[in-house]
PDB file of C-alpha atoms in Angstrom:
ATOM      1  CA  UNK A   1       0.000   0.000   0.000  1.00 63.00           C
ATOM      2  CA  UNK A   2       1.532   3.287  -1.088  1.00 75.00           C
ATOM      3  CA  UNK A   3       2.144   5.902   1.582  1.00 91.00           C
ATOM      4  CA  UNK A   4       1.440   9.606   1.536  1.00 95.00           C
ATOM      5  CA  UNK A   5       3.029  11.181  -1.526  1.00 96.00           C
ATOM      6  CA  UNK A   6       4.046  14.798  -1.617  1.00 97.00           C
ATOM      7  CA  UNK A   7       5.259  16.540  -4.750  1.00 97.00           C
ATOM      8  CA  UNK A   8       7.563  18.113  -5.494  1.00 97.00           C
ATOM      9  CA  UNK A   9      10.172  17.135  -2.895  1.00 96.00           C
ATOM     10  CA  UNK A  10      12.150  20.338  -3.364  1.00 97.00           C
ATOM     11  CA  UNK A  11      11.204  23.735  -4.700  1.00 96.00           C
ATOM     12  CA  UNK A  12      12.993  27.054  -5.065  1.00 98.00           C
ATOM     13  CA  UNK A  13      10.923  30.169  -5.664  1.00 98.00           C
ATOM     14  CA  UNK A  14      11.517  33.903  -5.765  1.00 98.00           C
ATOM     15  CA  UNK A  15       9.901  36.394  -3.409  1.00 98.00           C
ATOM     16  CA  UNK A  16       6.554  37.548  -4.724  1.00 98.00           C
ATOM     17  CA  UNK A  17       5.859  34.387  -6.688  1.00 98.00           C
ATOM     18  CA  UNK A  18       3.216  31.853  -5.822  1.00 98.00           C
ATOM     19  CA  UNK A  19       3.590  28.129  -5.310  1.00 98.00           C
ATOM     20  CA  UNK A  20       1.354  25.065  -5.275  1.00 98.00           C
ATOM     21  CA  UNK A  21       2.223  21.920  -3.332  1.00 98.00           C
ATOM     22  CA  UNK A  22       0.486  18.602  -3.800  1.00 98.00           C
ATOM     23  CA  UNK A  23      -0.372  15.778  -1.423  1.00 98.00           C
ATOM     24  CA  UNK A  24      -1.803  12.395  -2.376  1.00 97.00           C
ATOM     25  CA  UNK A  25      -3.098  10.568   0.688  1.00 95.00           C
ATOM     26  CA  UNK A  26      -2.997   6.861   1.337  1.00 93.00           C
ATOM     27  CA  UNK A  27      -5.611   5.079  -0.735  1.00 92.00           C
ATOM     28  CA  UNK A  28      -8.933   5.151   1.111  1.00 89.00           C
ATOM     29  CA  UNK A  29      -7.960   8.003   3.411  1.00 90.00           C
ATOM     30  CA  UNK A  30     -10.295  10.954   3.172  1.00 89.00           C
ATOM     31  CA  UNK A  31      -8.747  13.446   5.580  1.00 90.00           C
ATOM     32  CA  UNK A  32      -5.660  15.518   4.799  1.00 93.00           C
ATOM     33  CA  UNK A  33      -3.862  17.951   7.100  1.00 94.00           C
ATOM     34  CA  UNK A  34      -0.991  20.302   6.350  1.00 97.00           C
ATOM     35  CA  UNK A  35       1.804  21.460   8.664  1.00 97.00           C
ATOM     36  CA  UNK A  36       4.632  23.941   8.251  1.00 98.00           C
ATOM     37  CA  UNK A  37       7.984  23.100   9.848  1.00 97.00           C
ATOM     38  CA  UNK A  38      10.647  25.762  10.372  1.00 96.00           C
ATOM     39  CA  UNK A  39      13.680  25.862  12.690  1.00 90.00           C
ATOM     40  CA  UNK A  40      12.327  28.904  14.483  1.00 88.00           C
ATOM     41  CA  UNK A  41       8.617  28.157  14.843  1.00 90.00           C
ATOM     42  CA  UNK A  42       8.744  24.369  14.800  1.00 92.00           C
ATOM     43  CA  UNK A  43       5.746  22.458  13.494  1.00 95.00           C
ATOM     44  CA  UNK A  44       2.595  24.491  13.028  1.00 95.00           C
ATOM     45  CA  UNK A  45      -0.814  23.413  11.810  1.00 95.00           C
ATOM     46  CA  UNK A  46      -2.014  24.992   8.591  1.00 96.00           C
ATOM     47  CA  UNK A  47      -5.350  23.368   7.759  1.00 92.00           C
ATOM     48  CA  UNK A  48      -7.364  20.159   7.561  1.00 92.00           C
ATOM     49  CA  UNK A  49      -9.605  18.960   4.774  1.00 92.00           C
ATOM     50  CA  UNK A  50     -12.197  16.216   4.674  1.00 89.00           C
ATOM     51  CA  UNK A  51     -14.534  15.419   1.802  1.00 89.00           C
ATOM     52  CA  UNK A  52     -13.428  18.539  -0.056  1.00 93.00           C
ATOM     53  CA  UNK A  53     -14.315  20.793   2.900  1.00 92.00           C
ATOM     54  CA  UNK A  54     -11.945  22.692   5.144  1.00 91.00           C
ATOM     55  CA  UNK A  55     -12.702  21.597   8.703  1.00 87.00           C
ATOM     56  CA  UNK A  56     -10.024  23.419  10.621  1.00 88.00           C
ATOM     57  CA  UNK A  57      -7.569  26.227   9.978  1.00 91.00           C
ATOM     58  CA  UNK A  58      -4.438  27.386  11.768  1.00 92.00           C
ATOM     59  CA  UNK A  59      -3.220  30.919  12.380  1.00 93.00           C
ATOM     60  CA  UNK A  60      -1.701  31.711   9.030  1.00 96.00           C
ATOM     61  CA  UNK A  61      -2.338  34.699   6.760  1.00 96.00           C
ATOM     62  CA  UNK A  62      -4.753  34.487   3.874  1.00 96.00           C
ATOM     63  CA  UNK A  63      -1.839  33.998   1.481  1.00 97.00           C
ATOM     64  CA  UNK A  64      -1.955  30.366   2.547  1.00 98.00           C
ATOM     65  CA  UNK A  65      -4.846  28.446   1.060  1.00 97.00           C
ATOM     66  CA  UNK A  66      -5.722  24.908   0.219  1.00 97.00           C
ATOM     67  CA  UNK A  67      -8.248  22.655  -1.340  1.00 97.00           C
ATOM     68  CA  UNK A  68      -9.155  19.014  -1.612  1.00 97.00           C
ATOM     69  CA  UNK A  69     -10.385  17.202  -4.654  1.00 97.00           C
ATOM     70  CA  UNK A  70     -13.002  14.467  -4.953  1.00 95.00           C
ATOM     71  CA  UNK A  71     -10.255  11.815  -5.018  1.00 94.00           C
ATOM     72  CA  UNK A  72      -8.999  13.181  -1.641  1.00 94.00           C
ATOM     73  CA  UNK A  73      -5.814  14.601  -3.146  1.00 97.00           C
ATOM     74  CA  UNK A  74      -5.036  17.982  -1.660  1.00 98.00           C
ATOM     75  CA  UNK A  75      -3.134  21.038  -2.762  1.00 98.00           C
ATOM     76  CA  UNK A  76      -1.924  23.999  -0.793  1.00 98.00           C
ATOM     77  CA  UNK A  77      -1.107  27.326  -2.354  1.00 98.00           C
ATOM     78  CA  UNK A  78       1.020  30.156  -1.059  1.00 98.00           C
ATOM     79  CA  UNK A  79       0.750  33.449  -2.891  1.00 96.00           C
ATOM     80  CA  UNK A  80       3.095  36.427  -2.787  1.00 97.00           C
ATOM     81  CA  UNK A  81       5.895  34.390  -1.268  1.00 98.00           C
ATOM     82  CA  UNK A  82       8.025  35.874   1.492  1.00 98.00           C
ATOM     83  CA  UNK A  83      11.462  34.775   2.677  1.00 97.00           C
ATOM     84  CA  UNK A  84       9.845  33.571   5.909  1.00 96.00           C
ATOM     85  CA  UNK A  85       7.761  31.051   3.989  1.00 97.00           C
ATOM     86  CA  UNK A  86      10.866  28.937   3.477  1.00 98.00           C
ATOM     87  CA  UNK A  87      10.050  25.730   5.302  1.00 98.00           C
ATOM     88  CA  UNK A  88       9.344  22.038   5.116  1.00 97.00           C
ATOM     89  CA  UNK A  89       5.655  21.536   4.380  1.00 98.00           C
ATOM     90  CA  UNK A  90       4.306  18.239   5.673  1.00 97.00           C
ATOM     91  CA  UNK A  91       1.070  16.581   4.734  1.00 96.00           C
ATOM     92  CA  UNK A  92      -0.668  13.948   6.843  1.00 94.00           C
ATOM     93  CA  UNK A  93      -3.527  11.698   5.842  1.00 92.00           C
ATOM     94  CA  UNK A  94      -5.962   9.734   7.950  1.00 87.00           C
ATOM     95  CA  UNK A  95      -8.939   7.554   7.300  1.00 82.00           C
ATOM     96  CA  UNK A  96     -11.279   9.994   8.989  1.00 71.00           C
ATOM     97  CA  UNK A  97     -10.895  13.408  10.542  1.00 66.00           C
ATOM     98  CA  UNK A  98     -10.172  13.138  14.224  1.00 63.00           C
ATOM     99  CA  UNK A  99     -13.528  14.500  15.218  1.00 59.00           C
ATOM    100  CA  UNK A 100     -15.301  11.596  13.559  1.00 58.00           C
ATOM    101  CA  UNK A 101     -13.250   8.734  14.865  1.00 59.00           C
ATOM    102  CA  UNK A 102     -10.065   7.600  16.481  1.00 62.00           C
ATOM    103  CA  UNK A 103      -7.644   7.319  13.625  1.00 69.00           C
ATOM    104  CA  UNK A 104      -3.896   7.511  13.127  1.00 80.00           C
ATOM    105  CA  UNK A 105      -2.294  10.144  10.928  1.00 86.00           C
ATOM    106  CA  UNK A 106       0.388   9.127   8.447  1.00 90.00           C
ATOM    107  CA  UNK A 107       2.832  11.739   7.225  1.00 93.00           C
ATOM    108  CA  UNK A 108       4.500  12.229   3.879  1.00 94.00           C
ATOM    109  CA  UNK A 109       8.161  13.145   3.431  1.00 94.00           C
ATOM    110  CA  UNK A 110       7.351  16.766   2.878  1.00 96.00           C
ATOM    111  CA  UNK A 111       8.146  19.445   0.331  1.00 97.00           C
ATOM    112  CA  UNK A 112      11.157  21.609   1.084  1.00 97.00           C
ATOM    113  CA  UNK A 113      10.339  25.125  -0.125  1.00 98.00           C
ATOM    114  CA  UNK A 114      13.107  27.701  -0.361  1.00 98.00           C
ATOM    115  CA  UNK A 115      12.210  31.313  -1.100  1.00 98.00           C
ATOM    116  CA  UNK A 116      15.059  33.496  -2.386  1.00 97.00           C
TER     117      UNK A 116
ATOM    118  CA  UNK B   1      -4.361  27.311  23.856  1.00 79.00           C
ATOM    119  CA  UNK B   2      -2.402  24.170  24.512  1.00 87.00           C
ATOM    120  CA  UNK B   3       1.375  24.246  24.567  1.00 93.00           C
ATOM    121  CA  UNK B   4       3.926  21.458  24.511  1.00 97.00           C
ATOM    122  CA  UNK B   5       7.446  21.890  25.873  1.00 97.00           C
ATOM    123  CA  UNK B   6      10.463  19.698  25.278  1.00 97.00           C
ATOM    124  CA  UNK B   7      13.254  21.038  27.456  1.00 96.00           C
ATOM    125  CA  UNK B   8      16.051  18.917  25.975  1.00 96.00           C
ATOM    126  CA  UNK B   9      17.107  20.194  22.533  1.00 96.00           C
ATOM    127  CA  UNK B  10      19.672  17.379  22.241  1.00 97.00           C
ATOM    128  CA  UNK B  11      20.317  14.057  23.922  1.00 97.00           C
ATOM    129  CA  UNK B  12      22.852  11.325  23.317  1.00 97.00           C
ATOM    130  CA  UNK B  13      23.072   7.749  24.501  1.00 97.00           C
ATOM    131  CA  UNK B  14      25.333   4.772  24.026  1.00 97.00           C
ATOM    132  CA  UNK B  15      24.028   1.997  21.844  1.00 97.00           C
ATOM    133  CA  UNK B  16      22.134  -0.639  23.863  1.00 97.00           C
ATOM    134  CA  UNK B  17      21.539   1.721  26.775  1.00 97.00           C
ATOM    135  CA  UNK B  18      18.344   3.423  27.910  1.00 98.00           C
ATOM    136  CA  UNK B  19      17.420   7.050  27.379  1.00 98.00           C
ATOM    137  CA  UNK B  20      14.447   9.137  28.518  1.00 98.00           C
ATOM    138  CA  UNK B  21      13.135  12.150  26.609  1.00 98.00           C
ATOM    139  CA  UNK B  22      11.080  14.691  28.536  1.00 98.00           C
ATOM    140  CA  UNK B  23       7.859  16.441  27.564  1.00 98.00           C
ATOM    141  CA  UNK B  24       5.489  18.649  29.491  1.00 98.00           C
ATOM    142  CA  UNK B  25       2.275  20.205  28.252  1.00 97.00           C
ATOM    143  CA  UNK B  26      -0.272  22.717  29.340  1.00 96.00           C
ATOM    144  CA  UNK B  27      -4.009  22.246  28.940  1.00 94.00           C
ATOM    145  CA  UNK B  28      -7.246  22.810  30.779  1.00 92.00           C
ATOM    146  CA  UNK B  29      -8.912  19.852  29.072  1.00 90.00           C
ATOM    147  CA  UNK B  30      -9.481  16.583  30.856  1.00 89.00           C
ATOM    148  CA  UNK B  31      -9.430  14.279  27.859  1.00 88.00           C
ATOM    149  CA  UNK B  32      -6.948  14.363  25.007  1.00 90.00           C
ATOM    150  CA  UNK B  33      -4.315  12.343  23.175  1.00 90.00           C
ATOM    151  CA  UNK B  34      -0.536  12.535  23.503  1.00 93.00           C
ATOM    152  CA  UNK B  35       1.953  11.271  20.953  1.00 94.00           C
ATOM    153  CA  UNK B  36       5.632  10.792  20.354  1.00 96.00           C
ATOM    154  CA  UNK B  37       6.714  11.106  16.729  1.00 96.00           C
ATOM    155  CA  UNK B  38      10.122  10.333  15.268  1.00 97.00           C
ATOM    156  CA  UNK B  39      11.550  12.282  12.339  1.00 96.00           C
ATOM    157  CA  UNK B  40      14.665  10.683  10.820  1.00 94.00           C
ATOM    158  CA  UNK B  41      16.790  12.446   8.178  1.00 89.00           C
ATOM    159  CA  UNK B  42      14.312  11.258   5.546  1.00 85.00           C
ATOM    160  CA  UNK B  43      11.995  13.922   7.094  1.00 89.00           C
ATOM    161  CA  UNK B  44       8.984  11.633   7.317  1.00 89.00           C
ATOM    162  CA  UNK B  45       7.208  11.849  10.664  1.00 92.00           C
ATOM    163  CA  UNK B  46       6.650   8.386  12.090  1.00 94.00           C
ATOM    164  CA  UNK B  47       4.334   7.655  15.000  1.00 93.00           C
ATOM    165  CA  UNK B  48       6.260   5.976  17.822  1.00 95.00           C
ATOM    166  CA  UNK B  49       3.652   5.711  20.545  1.00 94.00           C
ATOM    167  CA  UNK B  50       0.421   7.311  21.711  1.00 92.00           C
ATOM    168  CA  UNK B  51      -1.434   7.687  24.979  1.00 93.00           C
ATOM    169  CA  UNK B  52      -5.081   8.426  25.644  1.00 89.00           C
ATOM    170  CA  UNK B  53      -5.390  10.713  28.657  1.00 90.00           C
ATOM    171  CA  UNK B  54      -8.298   8.765  30.140  1.00 88.00           C
ATOM    172  CA  UNK B  55      -6.154   5.625  30.344  1.00 87.00           C
ATOM    173  CA  UNK B  56      -4.084   5.404  33.493  1.00 85.00           C
ATOM    174  CA  UNK B  57      -1.898   2.603  32.156  1.00 92.00           C
ATOM    175  CA  UNK B  58       1.260   3.791  30.430  1.00 94.00           C
ATOM    176  CA  UNK B  59       1.499   2.871  26.754  1.00 93.00           C
ATOM    177  CA  UNK B  60       4.227   0.503  25.579  1.00 93.00           C
ATOM    178  CA  UNK B  61       5.411  -0.413  22.090  1.00 93.00           C
ATOM    179  CA  UNK B  62       8.277  -2.899  22.121  1.00 95.00           C
ATOM    180  CA  UNK B  63      11.375  -0.937  23.261  1.00 97.00           C
ATOM    181  CA  UNK B  64       9.413   2.291  23.621  1.00 97.00           C
ATOM    182  CA  UNK B  65       7.370   3.174  26.683  1.00 97.00           C
ATOM    183  CA  UNK B  66       5.972   6.308  28.213  1.00 97.00           C
ATOM    184  CA  UNK B  67       5.643   7.665  31.721  1.00 97.00           C
ATOM    185  CA  UNK B  68       2.371   9.578  31.689  1.00 97.00           C
ATOM    186  CA  UNK B  69       1.780  11.740  34.742  1.00 96.00           C
ATOM    187  CA  UNK B  70      -1.554  13.449  34.124  1.00 95.00           C
ATOM    188  CA  UNK B  71      -1.599  15.620  37.230  1.00 95.00           C
ATOM    189  CA  UNK B  72       1.911  16.848  36.540  1.00 96.00           C
ATOM    190  CA  UNK B  73       1.139  17.181  32.802  1.00 96.00           C
ATOM    191  CA  UNK B  74       4.237  15.216  31.977  1.00 97.00           C
ATOM    192  CA  UNK B  75       4.701  12.686  29.190  1.00 97.00           C
ATOM    193  CA  UNK B  76       8.211  11.252  28.903  1.00 98.00           C
ATOM    194  CA  UNK B  77       9.443   8.672  26.404  1.00 98.00           C
ATOM    195  CA  UNK B  78      11.797   5.894  27.444  1.00 98.00           C
ATOM    196  CA  UNK B  79      13.772   4.069  24.776  1.00 98.00           C
ATOM    197  CA  UNK B  80      15.331   0.824  25.980  1.00 98.00           C
ATOM    198  CA  UNK B  81      18.202  -1.017  24.306  1.00 97.00           C
ATOM    199  CA  UNK B  82      18.895   1.965  22.027  1.00 98.00           C
ATOM    200  CA  UNK B  83      19.765   1.130  18.438  1.00 97.00           C
ATOM    201  CA  UNK B  84      21.572   3.146  15.786  1.00 96.00           C
ATOM    202  CA  UNK B  85      18.319   3.371  13.853  1.00 95.00           C
ATOM    203  CA  UNK B  86      16.723   5.254  16.742  1.00 97.00           C
ATOM    204  CA  UNK B  87      18.791   8.332  15.908  1.00 97.00           C
ATOM    205  CA  UNK B  88      16.337  11.054  14.873  1.00 97.00           C
ATOM    206  CA  UNK B  89      14.423  14.125  15.988  1.00 97.00           C
ATOM    207  CA  UNK B  90      11.704  13.190  18.458  1.00 98.00           C
ATOM    208  CA  UNK B  91       8.602  15.319  18.801  1.00 97.00           C
ATOM    209  CA  UNK B  92       6.044  15.219  21.547  1.00 97.00           C
ATOM    210  CA  UNK B  93       2.555  16.198  20.387  1.00 95.00           C
ATOM    211  CA  UNK B  94      -0.854  16.936  21.899  1.00 93.00           C
ATOM    212  CA  UNK B  95      -4.229  16.551  20.279  1.00 89.00           C
ATOM    213  CA  UNK B  96      -7.433  17.983  21.670  1.00 85.00           C
ATOM    214  CA  UNK B  97     -10.767  16.199  21.355  1.00 80.00           C
ATOM    215  CA  UNK B  98     -12.685  19.440  21.088  1.00 78.00           C
ATOM    216  CA  UNK B  99     -14.475  19.965  17.797  1.00 71.00           C
ATOM    217  CA  UNK B 100     -12.559  22.390  15.615  1.00 68.00           C
ATOM    218  CA  UNK B 101      -9.373  22.069  17.674  1.00 68.00           C
ATOM    219  CA  UNK B 102      -8.309  18.576  16.707  1.00 74.00           C
ATOM    220  CA  UNK B 103      -4.937  19.481  15.308  1.00 85.00           C
ATOM    221  CA  UNK B 104      -1.580  18.223  16.514  1.00 90.00           C
ATOM    222  CA  UNK B 105       0.324  20.690  18.696  1.00 93.00           C
ATOM    223  CA  UNK B 106       4.010  19.830  18.658  1.00 95.00           C
ATOM    224  CA  UNK B 107       6.903  20.520  20.976  1.00 96.00           C
ATOM    225  CA  UNK B 108      10.158  21.924  19.624  1.00 96.00           C
ATOM    226  CA  UNK B 109      11.754  18.504  19.383  1.00 97.00           C
ATOM    227  CA  UNK B 110      14.729  16.654  20.857  1.00 97.00           C
ATOM    228  CA  UNK B 111      17.570  15.507  18.644  1.00 97.00           C
ATOM    229  CA  UNK B 112      18.660  12.042  19.756  1.00 98.00           C
ATOM    230  CA  UNK B 113      22.138  10.780  18.875  1.00 97.00           C
ATOM    231  CA  UNK B 114      23.107   7.142  19.360  1.00 97.00           C
ATOM    232  CA  UNK B 115      26.812   6.544  19.977  1.00 96.00           C
ATOM    233  CA  UNK B 116      28.136   3.176  18.774  1.00 94.00           C
TER     234      UNK B 116
END
């Protein structure tokens, strides 16, 4: 059974550009969450999607957005990139969102975004 | 808001020996989940062990066990018979059961080195 797949693995962008990251959950999993990992702030929750609906959102500016497709694949978008957006972006999938059942989250290997 | 604190940025242990990683958290909730995740150089977060707050018995997974002290809000991880493959960043995490707040809140992490 394939794990959580995040693409691309590495990305370099220029300030002011926008970027789209992709996450394909484990087959059958319908919930996807996104986290940002930086040396200074650690791991911070971005948002959670289930059945194409955003269920939960972290404290990030509106430049950070996401969506989920009918096949449960999710994308997150960051517009008007800033140097501080450089981070490892991790995606986690689970069978159900945590509010609907006790379920384990499985993480992907992340996308390393560098903003120059 | 809940916070998770890992006071040991780095720890090292000799192969085959035992090491304990510390974690404290702050919450006003009575029921929640606690986790230890491992992040090796591959960057993928791997669940090591989890504890439901309503269970008094400490969780155990093979060489990994926890010491859960609910009143003290402490959740330490003990690794017995340390192996070279245990070298990684270890993150303690909290998850609320409250609707809309069911995200993982992570500590800053402890880098564990295993000396051969």
